[in-house]
Coordinates of C-alpha atoms in Angstrom, one line a residue:
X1 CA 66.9 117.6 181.8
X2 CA 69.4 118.5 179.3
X3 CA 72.5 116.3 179.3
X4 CA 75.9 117.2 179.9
X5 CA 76.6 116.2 176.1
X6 CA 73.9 118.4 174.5
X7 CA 74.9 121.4 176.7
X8 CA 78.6 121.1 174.9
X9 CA 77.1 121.1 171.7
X10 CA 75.0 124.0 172.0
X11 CA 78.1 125.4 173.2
X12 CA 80.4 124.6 170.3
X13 CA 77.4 125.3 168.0
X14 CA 77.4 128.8 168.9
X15 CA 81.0 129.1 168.6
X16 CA 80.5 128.2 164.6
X17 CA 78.0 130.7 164.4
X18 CA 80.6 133.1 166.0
X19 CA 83.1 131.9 163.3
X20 CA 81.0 132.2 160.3
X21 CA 80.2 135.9 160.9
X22 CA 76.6 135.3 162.5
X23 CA 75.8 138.0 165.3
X24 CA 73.9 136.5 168.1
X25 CA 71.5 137.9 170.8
X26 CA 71.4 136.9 174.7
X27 CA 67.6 135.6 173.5
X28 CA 69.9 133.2 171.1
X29 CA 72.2 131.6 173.6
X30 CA 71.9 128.7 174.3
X31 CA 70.4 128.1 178.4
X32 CA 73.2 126.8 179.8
X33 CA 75.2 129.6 178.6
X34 CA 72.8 131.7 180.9
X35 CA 73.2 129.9 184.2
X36 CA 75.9 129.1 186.2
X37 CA 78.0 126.6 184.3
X38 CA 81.4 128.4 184.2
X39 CA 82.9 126.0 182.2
X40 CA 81.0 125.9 179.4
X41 CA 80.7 129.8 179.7
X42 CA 84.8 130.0 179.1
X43 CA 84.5 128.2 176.3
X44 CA 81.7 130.7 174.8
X45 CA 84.0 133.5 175.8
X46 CA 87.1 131.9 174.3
X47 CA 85.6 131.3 171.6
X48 CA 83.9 134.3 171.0
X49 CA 87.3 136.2 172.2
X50 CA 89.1 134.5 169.2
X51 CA 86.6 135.0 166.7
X52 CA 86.5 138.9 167.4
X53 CA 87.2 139.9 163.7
X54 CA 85.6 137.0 162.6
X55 CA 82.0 138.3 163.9
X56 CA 82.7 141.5 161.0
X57 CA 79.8 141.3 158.5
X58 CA 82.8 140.9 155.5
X59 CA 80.3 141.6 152.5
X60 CA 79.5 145.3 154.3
X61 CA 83.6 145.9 154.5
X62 CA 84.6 144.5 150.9
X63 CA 83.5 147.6 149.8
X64 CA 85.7 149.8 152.0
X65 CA 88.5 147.0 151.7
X66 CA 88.5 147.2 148.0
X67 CA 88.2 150.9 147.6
X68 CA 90.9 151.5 150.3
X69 CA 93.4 149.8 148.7
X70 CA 92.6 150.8 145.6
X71 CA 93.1 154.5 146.6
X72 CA 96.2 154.0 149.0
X73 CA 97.8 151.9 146.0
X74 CA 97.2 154.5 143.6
X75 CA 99.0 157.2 145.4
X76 CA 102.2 154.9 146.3
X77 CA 102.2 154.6 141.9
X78 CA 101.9 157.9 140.8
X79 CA 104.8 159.2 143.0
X80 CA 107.2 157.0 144.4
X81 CA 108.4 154.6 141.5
X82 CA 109.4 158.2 140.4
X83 CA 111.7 159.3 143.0
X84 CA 114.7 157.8 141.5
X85 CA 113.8 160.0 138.3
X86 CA 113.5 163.1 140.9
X87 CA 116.7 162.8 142.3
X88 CA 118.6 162.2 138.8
X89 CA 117.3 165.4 137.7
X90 CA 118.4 166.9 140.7
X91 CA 121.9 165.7 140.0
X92 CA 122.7 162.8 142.1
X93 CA 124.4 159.9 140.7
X94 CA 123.1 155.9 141.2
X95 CA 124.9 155.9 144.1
X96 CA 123.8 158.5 146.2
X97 CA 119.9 158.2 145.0
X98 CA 120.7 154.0 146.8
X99 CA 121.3 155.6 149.8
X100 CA 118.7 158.4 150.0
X101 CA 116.3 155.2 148.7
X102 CA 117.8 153.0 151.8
X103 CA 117.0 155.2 154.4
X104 CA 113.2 154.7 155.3
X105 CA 113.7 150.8 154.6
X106 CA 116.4 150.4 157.4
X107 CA 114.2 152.8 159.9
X108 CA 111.0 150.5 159.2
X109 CA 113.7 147.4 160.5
X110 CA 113.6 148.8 164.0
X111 CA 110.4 150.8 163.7
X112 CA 107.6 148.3 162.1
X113 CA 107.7 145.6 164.5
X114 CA 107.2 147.9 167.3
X115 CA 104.2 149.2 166.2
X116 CA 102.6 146.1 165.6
X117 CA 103.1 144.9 168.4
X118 CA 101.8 147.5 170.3
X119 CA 98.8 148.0 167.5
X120 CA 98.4 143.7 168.7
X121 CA 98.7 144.5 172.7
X122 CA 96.7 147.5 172.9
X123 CA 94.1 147.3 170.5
X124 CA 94.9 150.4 169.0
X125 CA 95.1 149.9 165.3
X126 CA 92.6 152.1 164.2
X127 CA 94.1 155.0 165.5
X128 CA 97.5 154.1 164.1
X129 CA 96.5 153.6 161.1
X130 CA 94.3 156.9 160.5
X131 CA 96.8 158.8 161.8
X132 CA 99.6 157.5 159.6
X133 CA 97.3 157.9 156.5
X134 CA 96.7 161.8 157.6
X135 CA 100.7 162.4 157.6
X136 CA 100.8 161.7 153.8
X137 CA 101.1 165.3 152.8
X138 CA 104.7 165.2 154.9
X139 CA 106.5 163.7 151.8
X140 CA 105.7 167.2 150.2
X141 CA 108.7 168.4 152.0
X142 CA 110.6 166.6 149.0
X143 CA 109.8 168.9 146.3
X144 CA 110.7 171.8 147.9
X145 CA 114.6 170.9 147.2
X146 CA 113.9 171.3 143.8
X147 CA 115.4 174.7 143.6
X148 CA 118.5 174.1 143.7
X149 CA 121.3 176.8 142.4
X150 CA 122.6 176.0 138.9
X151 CA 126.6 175.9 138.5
X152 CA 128.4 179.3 137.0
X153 CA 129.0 178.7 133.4
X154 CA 132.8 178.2 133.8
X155 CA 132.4 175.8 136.4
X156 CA 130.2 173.8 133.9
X157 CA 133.3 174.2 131.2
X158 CA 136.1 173.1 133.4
X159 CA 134.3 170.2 135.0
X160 CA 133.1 168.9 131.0
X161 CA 135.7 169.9 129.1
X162 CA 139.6 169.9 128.9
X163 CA 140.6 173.4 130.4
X164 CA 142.9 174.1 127.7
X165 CA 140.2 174.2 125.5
X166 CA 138.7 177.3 127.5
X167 CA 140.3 180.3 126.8
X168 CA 141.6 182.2 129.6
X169 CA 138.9 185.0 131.5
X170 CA 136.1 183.3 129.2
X171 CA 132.6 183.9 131.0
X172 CA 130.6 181.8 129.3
X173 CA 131.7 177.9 127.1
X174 CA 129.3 178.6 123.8
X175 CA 132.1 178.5 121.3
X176 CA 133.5 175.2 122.8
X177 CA 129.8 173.6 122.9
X178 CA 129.5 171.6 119.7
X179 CA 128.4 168.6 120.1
X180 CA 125.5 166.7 121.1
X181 CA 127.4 164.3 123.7
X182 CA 129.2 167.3 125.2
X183 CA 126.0 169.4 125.8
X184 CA 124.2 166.0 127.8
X185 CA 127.4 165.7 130.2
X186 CA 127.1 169.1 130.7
X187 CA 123.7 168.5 131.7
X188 CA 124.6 165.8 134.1
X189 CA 126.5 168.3 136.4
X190 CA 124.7 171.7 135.9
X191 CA 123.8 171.6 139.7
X192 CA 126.3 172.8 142.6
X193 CA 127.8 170.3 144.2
X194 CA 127.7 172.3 147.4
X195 CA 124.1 172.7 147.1
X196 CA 123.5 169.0 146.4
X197 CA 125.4 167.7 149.5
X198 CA 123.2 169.8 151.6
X199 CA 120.0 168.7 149.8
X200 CA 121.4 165.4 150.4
X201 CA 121.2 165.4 154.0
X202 CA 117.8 167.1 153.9
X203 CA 116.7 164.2 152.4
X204 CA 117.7 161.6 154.8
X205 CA 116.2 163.5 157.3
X206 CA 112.9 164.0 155.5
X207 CA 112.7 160.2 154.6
X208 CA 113.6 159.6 158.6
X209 CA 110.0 161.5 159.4
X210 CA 108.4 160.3 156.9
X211 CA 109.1 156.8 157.3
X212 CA 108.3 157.2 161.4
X213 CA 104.6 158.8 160.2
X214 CA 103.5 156.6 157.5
X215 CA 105.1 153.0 158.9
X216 CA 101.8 151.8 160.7
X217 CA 99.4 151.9 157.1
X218 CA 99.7 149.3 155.2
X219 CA 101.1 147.1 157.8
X220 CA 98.1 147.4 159.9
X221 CA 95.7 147.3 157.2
X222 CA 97.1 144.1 155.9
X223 CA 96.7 142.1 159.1
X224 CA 93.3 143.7 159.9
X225 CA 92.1 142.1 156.7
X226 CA 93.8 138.9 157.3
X227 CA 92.2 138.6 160.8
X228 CA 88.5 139.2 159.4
X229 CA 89.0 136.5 156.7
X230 CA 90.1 134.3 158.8
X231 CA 91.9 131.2 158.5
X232 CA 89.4 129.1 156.2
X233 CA 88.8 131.9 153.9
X234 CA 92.8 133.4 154.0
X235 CA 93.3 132.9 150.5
X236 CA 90.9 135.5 149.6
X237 CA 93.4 137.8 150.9
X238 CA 94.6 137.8 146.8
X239 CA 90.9 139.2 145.8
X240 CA 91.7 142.6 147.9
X241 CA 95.4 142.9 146.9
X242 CA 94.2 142.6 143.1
X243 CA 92.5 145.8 143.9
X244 CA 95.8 147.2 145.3
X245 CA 97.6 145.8 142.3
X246 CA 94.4 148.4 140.3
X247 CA 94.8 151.6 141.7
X248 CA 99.3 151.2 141.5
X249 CA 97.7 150.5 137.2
X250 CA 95.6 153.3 137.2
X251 CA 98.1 155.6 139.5
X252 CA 100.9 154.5 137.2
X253 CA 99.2 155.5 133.5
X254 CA 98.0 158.8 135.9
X255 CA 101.9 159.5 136.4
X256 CA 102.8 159.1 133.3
X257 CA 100.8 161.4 131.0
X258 CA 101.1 163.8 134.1
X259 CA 104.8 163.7 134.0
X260 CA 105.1 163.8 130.3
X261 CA 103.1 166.8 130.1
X262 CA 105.0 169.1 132.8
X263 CA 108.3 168.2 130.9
X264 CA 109.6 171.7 129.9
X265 CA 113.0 172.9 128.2
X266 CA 115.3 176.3 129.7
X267 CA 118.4 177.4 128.3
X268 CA 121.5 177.4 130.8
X269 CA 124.7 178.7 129.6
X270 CA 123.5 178.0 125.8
X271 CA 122.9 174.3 126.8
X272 CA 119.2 173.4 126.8
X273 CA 118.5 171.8 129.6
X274 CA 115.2 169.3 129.9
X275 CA 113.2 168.8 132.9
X276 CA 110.4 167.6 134.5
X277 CA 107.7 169.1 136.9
X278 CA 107.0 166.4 139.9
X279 CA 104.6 168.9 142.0
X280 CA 101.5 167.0 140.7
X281 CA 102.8 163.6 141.5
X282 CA 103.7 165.0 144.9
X283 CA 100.0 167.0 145.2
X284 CA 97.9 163.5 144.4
X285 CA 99.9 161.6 146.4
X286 CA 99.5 163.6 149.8
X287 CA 95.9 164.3 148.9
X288 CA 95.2 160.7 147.8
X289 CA 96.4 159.4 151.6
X290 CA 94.5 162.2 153.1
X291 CA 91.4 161.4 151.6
X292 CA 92.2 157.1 152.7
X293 CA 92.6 158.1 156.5
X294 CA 88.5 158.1 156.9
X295 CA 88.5 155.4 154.9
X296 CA 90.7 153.5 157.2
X297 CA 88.8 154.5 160.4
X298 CA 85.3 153.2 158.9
X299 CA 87.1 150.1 157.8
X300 CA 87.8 149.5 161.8
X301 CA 84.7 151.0 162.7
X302 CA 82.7 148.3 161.0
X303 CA 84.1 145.5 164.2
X304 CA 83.3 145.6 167.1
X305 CA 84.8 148.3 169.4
X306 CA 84.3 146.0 172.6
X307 CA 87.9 145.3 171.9
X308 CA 89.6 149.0 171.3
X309 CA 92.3 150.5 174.1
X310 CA 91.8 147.6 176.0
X311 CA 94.9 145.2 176.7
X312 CA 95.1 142.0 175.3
X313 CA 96.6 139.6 178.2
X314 CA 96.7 136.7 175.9
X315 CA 99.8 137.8 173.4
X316 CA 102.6 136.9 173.9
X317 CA 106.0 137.4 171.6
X318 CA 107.2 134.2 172.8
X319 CA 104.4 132.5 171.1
X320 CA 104.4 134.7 167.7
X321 CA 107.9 134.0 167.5
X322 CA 107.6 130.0 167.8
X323 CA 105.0 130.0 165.6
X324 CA 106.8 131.6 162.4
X325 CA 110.4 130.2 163.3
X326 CA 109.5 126.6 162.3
X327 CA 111.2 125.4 158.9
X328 CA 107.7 125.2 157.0
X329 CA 107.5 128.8 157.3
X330 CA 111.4 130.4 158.0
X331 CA 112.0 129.1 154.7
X332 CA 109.2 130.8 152.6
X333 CA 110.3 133.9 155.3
X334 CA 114.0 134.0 153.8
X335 CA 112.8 133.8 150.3
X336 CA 109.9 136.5 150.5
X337 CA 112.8 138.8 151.9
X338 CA 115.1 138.0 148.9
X339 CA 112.4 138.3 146.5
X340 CA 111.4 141.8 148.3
X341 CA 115.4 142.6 148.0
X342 CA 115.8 142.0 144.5
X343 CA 112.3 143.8 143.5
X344 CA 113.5 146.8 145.6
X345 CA 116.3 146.9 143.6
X346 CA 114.1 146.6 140.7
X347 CA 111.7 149.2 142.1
X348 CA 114.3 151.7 142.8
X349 CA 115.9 151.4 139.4
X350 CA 114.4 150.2 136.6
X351 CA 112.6 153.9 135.6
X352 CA 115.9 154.9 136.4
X353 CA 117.2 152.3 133.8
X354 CA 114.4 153.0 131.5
X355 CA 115.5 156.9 131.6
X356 CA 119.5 156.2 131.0
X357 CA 118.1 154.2 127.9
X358 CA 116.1 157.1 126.8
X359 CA 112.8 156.3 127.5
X360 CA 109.9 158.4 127.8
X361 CA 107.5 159.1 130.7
X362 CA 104.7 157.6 129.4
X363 CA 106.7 154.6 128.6
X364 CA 107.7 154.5 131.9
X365 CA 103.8 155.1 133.1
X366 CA 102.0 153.3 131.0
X367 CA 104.5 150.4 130.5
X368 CA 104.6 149.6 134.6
X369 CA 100.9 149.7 134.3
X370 CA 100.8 146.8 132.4
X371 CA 103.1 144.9 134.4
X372 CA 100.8 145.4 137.0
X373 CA 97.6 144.7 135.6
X374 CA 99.5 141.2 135.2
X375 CA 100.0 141.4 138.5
X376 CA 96.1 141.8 139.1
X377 CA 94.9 139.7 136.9
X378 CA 97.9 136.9 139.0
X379 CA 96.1 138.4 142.3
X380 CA 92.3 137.4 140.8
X381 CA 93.9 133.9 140.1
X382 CA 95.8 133.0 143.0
X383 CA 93.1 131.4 145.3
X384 CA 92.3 129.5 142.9
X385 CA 95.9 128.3 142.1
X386 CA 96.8 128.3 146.0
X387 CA 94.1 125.5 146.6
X388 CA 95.1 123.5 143.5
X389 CA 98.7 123.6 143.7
X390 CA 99.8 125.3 147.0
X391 CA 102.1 128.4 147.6
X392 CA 105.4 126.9 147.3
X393 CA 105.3 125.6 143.9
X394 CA 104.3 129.3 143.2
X395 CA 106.9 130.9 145.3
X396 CA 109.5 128.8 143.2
X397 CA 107.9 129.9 139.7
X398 CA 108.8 134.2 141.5
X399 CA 112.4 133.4 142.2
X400 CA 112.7 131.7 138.2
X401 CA 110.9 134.7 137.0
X402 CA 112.5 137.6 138.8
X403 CA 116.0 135.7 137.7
X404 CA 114.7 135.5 134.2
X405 CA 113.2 139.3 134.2
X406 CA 116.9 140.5 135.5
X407 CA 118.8 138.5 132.5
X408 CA 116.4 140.2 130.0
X409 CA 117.0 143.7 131.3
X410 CA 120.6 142.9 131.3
X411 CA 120.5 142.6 127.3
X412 CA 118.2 145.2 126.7
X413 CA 119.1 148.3 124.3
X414 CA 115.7 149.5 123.7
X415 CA 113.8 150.9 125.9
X416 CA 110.6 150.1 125.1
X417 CA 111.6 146.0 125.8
X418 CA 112.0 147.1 129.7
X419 CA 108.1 146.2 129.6
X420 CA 108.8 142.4 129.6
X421 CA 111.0 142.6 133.2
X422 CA 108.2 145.0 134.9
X423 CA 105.7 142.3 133.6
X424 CA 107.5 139.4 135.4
X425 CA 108.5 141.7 138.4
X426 CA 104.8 142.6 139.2
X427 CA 104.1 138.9 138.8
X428 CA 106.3 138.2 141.3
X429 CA 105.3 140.7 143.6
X430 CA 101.7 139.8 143.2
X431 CA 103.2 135.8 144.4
X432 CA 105.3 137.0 147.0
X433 CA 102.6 139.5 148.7
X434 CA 99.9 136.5 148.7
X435 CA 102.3 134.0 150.8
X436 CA 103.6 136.5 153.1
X437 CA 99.2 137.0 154.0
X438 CA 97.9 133.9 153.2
X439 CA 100.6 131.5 153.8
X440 CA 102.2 132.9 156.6
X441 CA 99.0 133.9 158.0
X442 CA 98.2 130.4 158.7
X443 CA 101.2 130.4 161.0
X444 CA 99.5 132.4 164.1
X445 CA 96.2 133.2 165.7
X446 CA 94.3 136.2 164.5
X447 CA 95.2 137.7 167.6
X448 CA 98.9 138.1 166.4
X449 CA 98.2 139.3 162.6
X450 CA 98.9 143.1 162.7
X451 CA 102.7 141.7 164.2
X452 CA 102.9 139.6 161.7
X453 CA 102.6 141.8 158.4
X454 CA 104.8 144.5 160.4
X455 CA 107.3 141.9 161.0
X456 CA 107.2 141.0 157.3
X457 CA 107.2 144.5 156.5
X458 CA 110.5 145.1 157.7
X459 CA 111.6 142.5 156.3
X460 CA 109.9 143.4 152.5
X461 CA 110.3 147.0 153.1
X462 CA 113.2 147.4 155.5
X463 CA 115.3 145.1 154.9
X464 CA 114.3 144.4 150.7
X465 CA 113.7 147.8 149.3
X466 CA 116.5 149.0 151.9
X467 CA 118.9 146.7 150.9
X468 CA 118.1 146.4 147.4
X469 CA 118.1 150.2 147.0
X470 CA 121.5 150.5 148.6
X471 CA 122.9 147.3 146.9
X472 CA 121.6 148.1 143.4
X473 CA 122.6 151.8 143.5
X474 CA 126.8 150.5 144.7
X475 CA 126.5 147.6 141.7
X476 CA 125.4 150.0 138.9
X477 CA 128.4 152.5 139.7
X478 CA 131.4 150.0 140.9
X479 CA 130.3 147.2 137.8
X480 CA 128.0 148.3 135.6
X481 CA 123.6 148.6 135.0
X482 CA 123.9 145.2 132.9
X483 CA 126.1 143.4 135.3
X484 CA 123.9 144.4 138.6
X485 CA 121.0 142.8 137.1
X486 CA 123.2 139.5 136.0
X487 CA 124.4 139.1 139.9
X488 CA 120.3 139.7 141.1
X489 CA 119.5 136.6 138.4
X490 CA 121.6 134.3 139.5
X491 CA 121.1 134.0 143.7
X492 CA 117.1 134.3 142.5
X493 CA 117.8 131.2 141.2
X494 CA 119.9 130.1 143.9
X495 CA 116.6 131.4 146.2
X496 CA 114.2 129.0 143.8
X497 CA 116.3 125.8 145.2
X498 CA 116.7 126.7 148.4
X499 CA 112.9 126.6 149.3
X500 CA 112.8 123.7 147.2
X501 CA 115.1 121.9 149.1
X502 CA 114.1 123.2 151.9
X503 CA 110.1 122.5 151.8
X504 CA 111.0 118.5 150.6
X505 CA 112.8 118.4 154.0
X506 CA 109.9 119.6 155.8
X507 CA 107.6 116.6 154.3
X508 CA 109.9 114.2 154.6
X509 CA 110.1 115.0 158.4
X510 CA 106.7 114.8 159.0

């Protein structure tokens, strides 16, 4: 007769093979999980409960993993870095494009975590995140502000040039446009200010929708692949965000060449006035997320469906929220948010930056795209460096080189040189996004992983790019470009002692 003692270990060997991926047959379990022994049957059940993602054959879904965010990555590069050049064309100043740039990051702050919580308590992640990925083409609704009315010619005279300098009934300034300098600040404010306050609130309301659509994507996705990996192999997370960091390289030197050739000169009021044609960006990003919505449902499609529109009576927020709250984690938790606000800032302005210094497209294309083919190369290393050496120590080397990338933009005249702080930004970013899945991760079950990344998506997206958008935009016009990036330098270093301090704390309490 089979003892008491062999019974549990045919019970807890079944539960490994549940955890390492192994799908199992009623013919393979063990006999007493066929009779009447209750106890040992809610242990199966537990553990087979917990291990839901786990049972996912990964090797069949690292192709769909890496291509998906290889795809969705690629259409975030080749348009939305750009929007800050968009909007200066349009003839907003670096005020105005911080708030437009603010807006979907404070709506994710009270939007995100509600859907992953209910994408967590109802199971319904796969049809949350298809349907945000099919929404993509809303963000079209951007380009159609693009025609906006140009000023009369004597309204671009009086607001450029001393009116007693104009003769009296003049139509048209040619005779008083002579120099170079004159003609660009003429340029600046071609647009009609009435015009650009109504395109203005357009655009908060098109980032509102857009923001509500697409919030659930990446999110969900994140903390779907986190909960397949598991916690012993959660540092592999890096291997599918280096394929991110791939298609925002290959969407980036896309956008580029794109935008430099749709860059076309008109004359207005003898001033020749340079612009650039965004419709393709806008095209291949909505088609790009179109095509990524399948994707997304055969990534989910791939576990088992036992588990979809059904409940899930074992979450609670209580238990998430005791889980991340304790120092070891609230501490990386603060610093991934600053490190989110200051490369939001970044994000949002150094193309901007890159085009006040008169840089070129391609530059701006081609030269993020090596930055972030750093930053893949950092993701292909980083589960190798997170066993040697841990996240912390790594955490520390993003604040010191975000505060280091910020005092080299500061001194830049060239625009070329703007290469060196993307490099260190997307090295950073690369850091940053690795702790907040792998780190954090290891905080709570697998149960609670799609609350988790939204939670740290507000908090990356809401409340970094929001913030840093909005803070950036109000530095650059109250002190100045060089000044802005000096003030971001200095609390990332004040960030890089913090978690220090912080983390030597935590071990000496233990």
């Amino acid at each position: 007769m089979t003892s008491h003692r062999d019974q549990l270990d045919r019970t807890l060997l079944e539960c490994s093979y549940l955890l390492s991926g192994r799908e199992t047959t009623g013919s393979d379990l063990p006999e007493i999980l066929q009779e009447s022994d209750i106890g040992h049957h809610d242990i199966y059940e537990e553990c087979k409960s917990s291990s839901q993602f786990a049972s996912v054959n990964i090797s069949k879904q690292s192709t769909l993993f890496a291509f998906f965010f290889v795809i969705t990555h690629f259409a975030r590069e080749v348009l939305l870095p750009y929007i800050s050049v968009y909007l200066k064309q349009l003839g907003f100043n670096a005020k105005e494009i911080g708030y437009i740039g603010c807006v979907q990051p404070f709506v994710a702050i009270f939007y995100t975590p509600f859907i992953g919580y209910i994408a967590d308590k109802y199971s319904i992640n796969r049809y949350l995140l298809t349907g945000s990925l099919a929404t993509g083409f809303i963000h079209m609704a951007m380009y159609y502000v693009s025609t906006i009315r140009p000023k009369d010619c004597i309204d671009i005279c009086s607001v450029n040039i001393s009116s007693s300098t104009i003769p009296e009934h003049q139509t048209d300034c040619s005779s008083v446009v002579t120099s170079p300098s004159i003609g660009t600040n003429m340029q600046r404010n071609i647009y009609n200010t009435s015009d650009l306050h109504v395109v203005f609130i357009y655009l908060i309301f098109v980032n509102i929708v857009t923001q509500l659509l697409s919030a659930p994507c990446f999110p969900l996705a994140n903390g779907f692949v986190l909960a397949v990996l598991g916690s012993k192999k959660r540092n592999q997370y890096a291997y599918f965000k280096g394929f991110a960091r791939l298609g925002l390289c290959i969407g980036g030197m896309v956008a580029g060449v794109t935008l430099q050739m749709t860059v076309y000169t008109y004359t207005h009021c003898f001033i020749d006035v340079k612009e650039t044609s965004f419709l393709a960006c806008f095209l291949m990003y909505s088609v790009a997320m179109f095509i990524a919505a399948p994707i997304g449902w055969w990534m989910f499609s791939e576990s088992s469906d036992k588990e979809e529109m059904k409940t899930n009576k074992t979450y609670t927020l209580a238990t998430f929220a005791g889980a991340l709250l304790k120092l070891r984690y609230i501490s990386v938790v603060i610093v991934i948010t600053w490190l989110a606000i200051a490369c939001g800032k970044l994000k949002t302005f150094d193309y901007w930056y890159i085009n006040v210094l008169g840089g070129s497209y391609i530059l701006m294309g081609w030269g993020g795209s090596i930055g972030k083919l750093c930053g893949t190369i950092t993701c292909f290393c980083l589960p190798y460096l997170n066993d040697k050496i841990g996240h912390i120590p790594l955490l520390v080397a993003a604040c010191i080189g975000i505060g280091a990338s910020c005092i080299i933009a500061s001194m830049i005249e060239n625009a070329t040189w703007m290469v060196v702080p993307l490099l260190f930004r997307e090295i950073a970013i690369a850091i940053y996004g690795q702790a907040q899945g792998a780190f954090l991760g290891n905080a709570v079950e697998n149960q609670y992983q799609a609350t988790l990344q939204s939670v740290m998506s507000t908090l990356t997206f809401g409340v970094g790019s929001g913030v840093g958008s909005l803070l950036g935009g109000n530095l650059i016009e109250d002190i100045s470009p060089e000044m802005s990036y000096y003030t971001f330098a200095i609390s990332s270093f004040i960030m890089a002692v913090f978690l220090l301090l912080a983390q030597l704390f935590v071990k000496a309490t233990l």
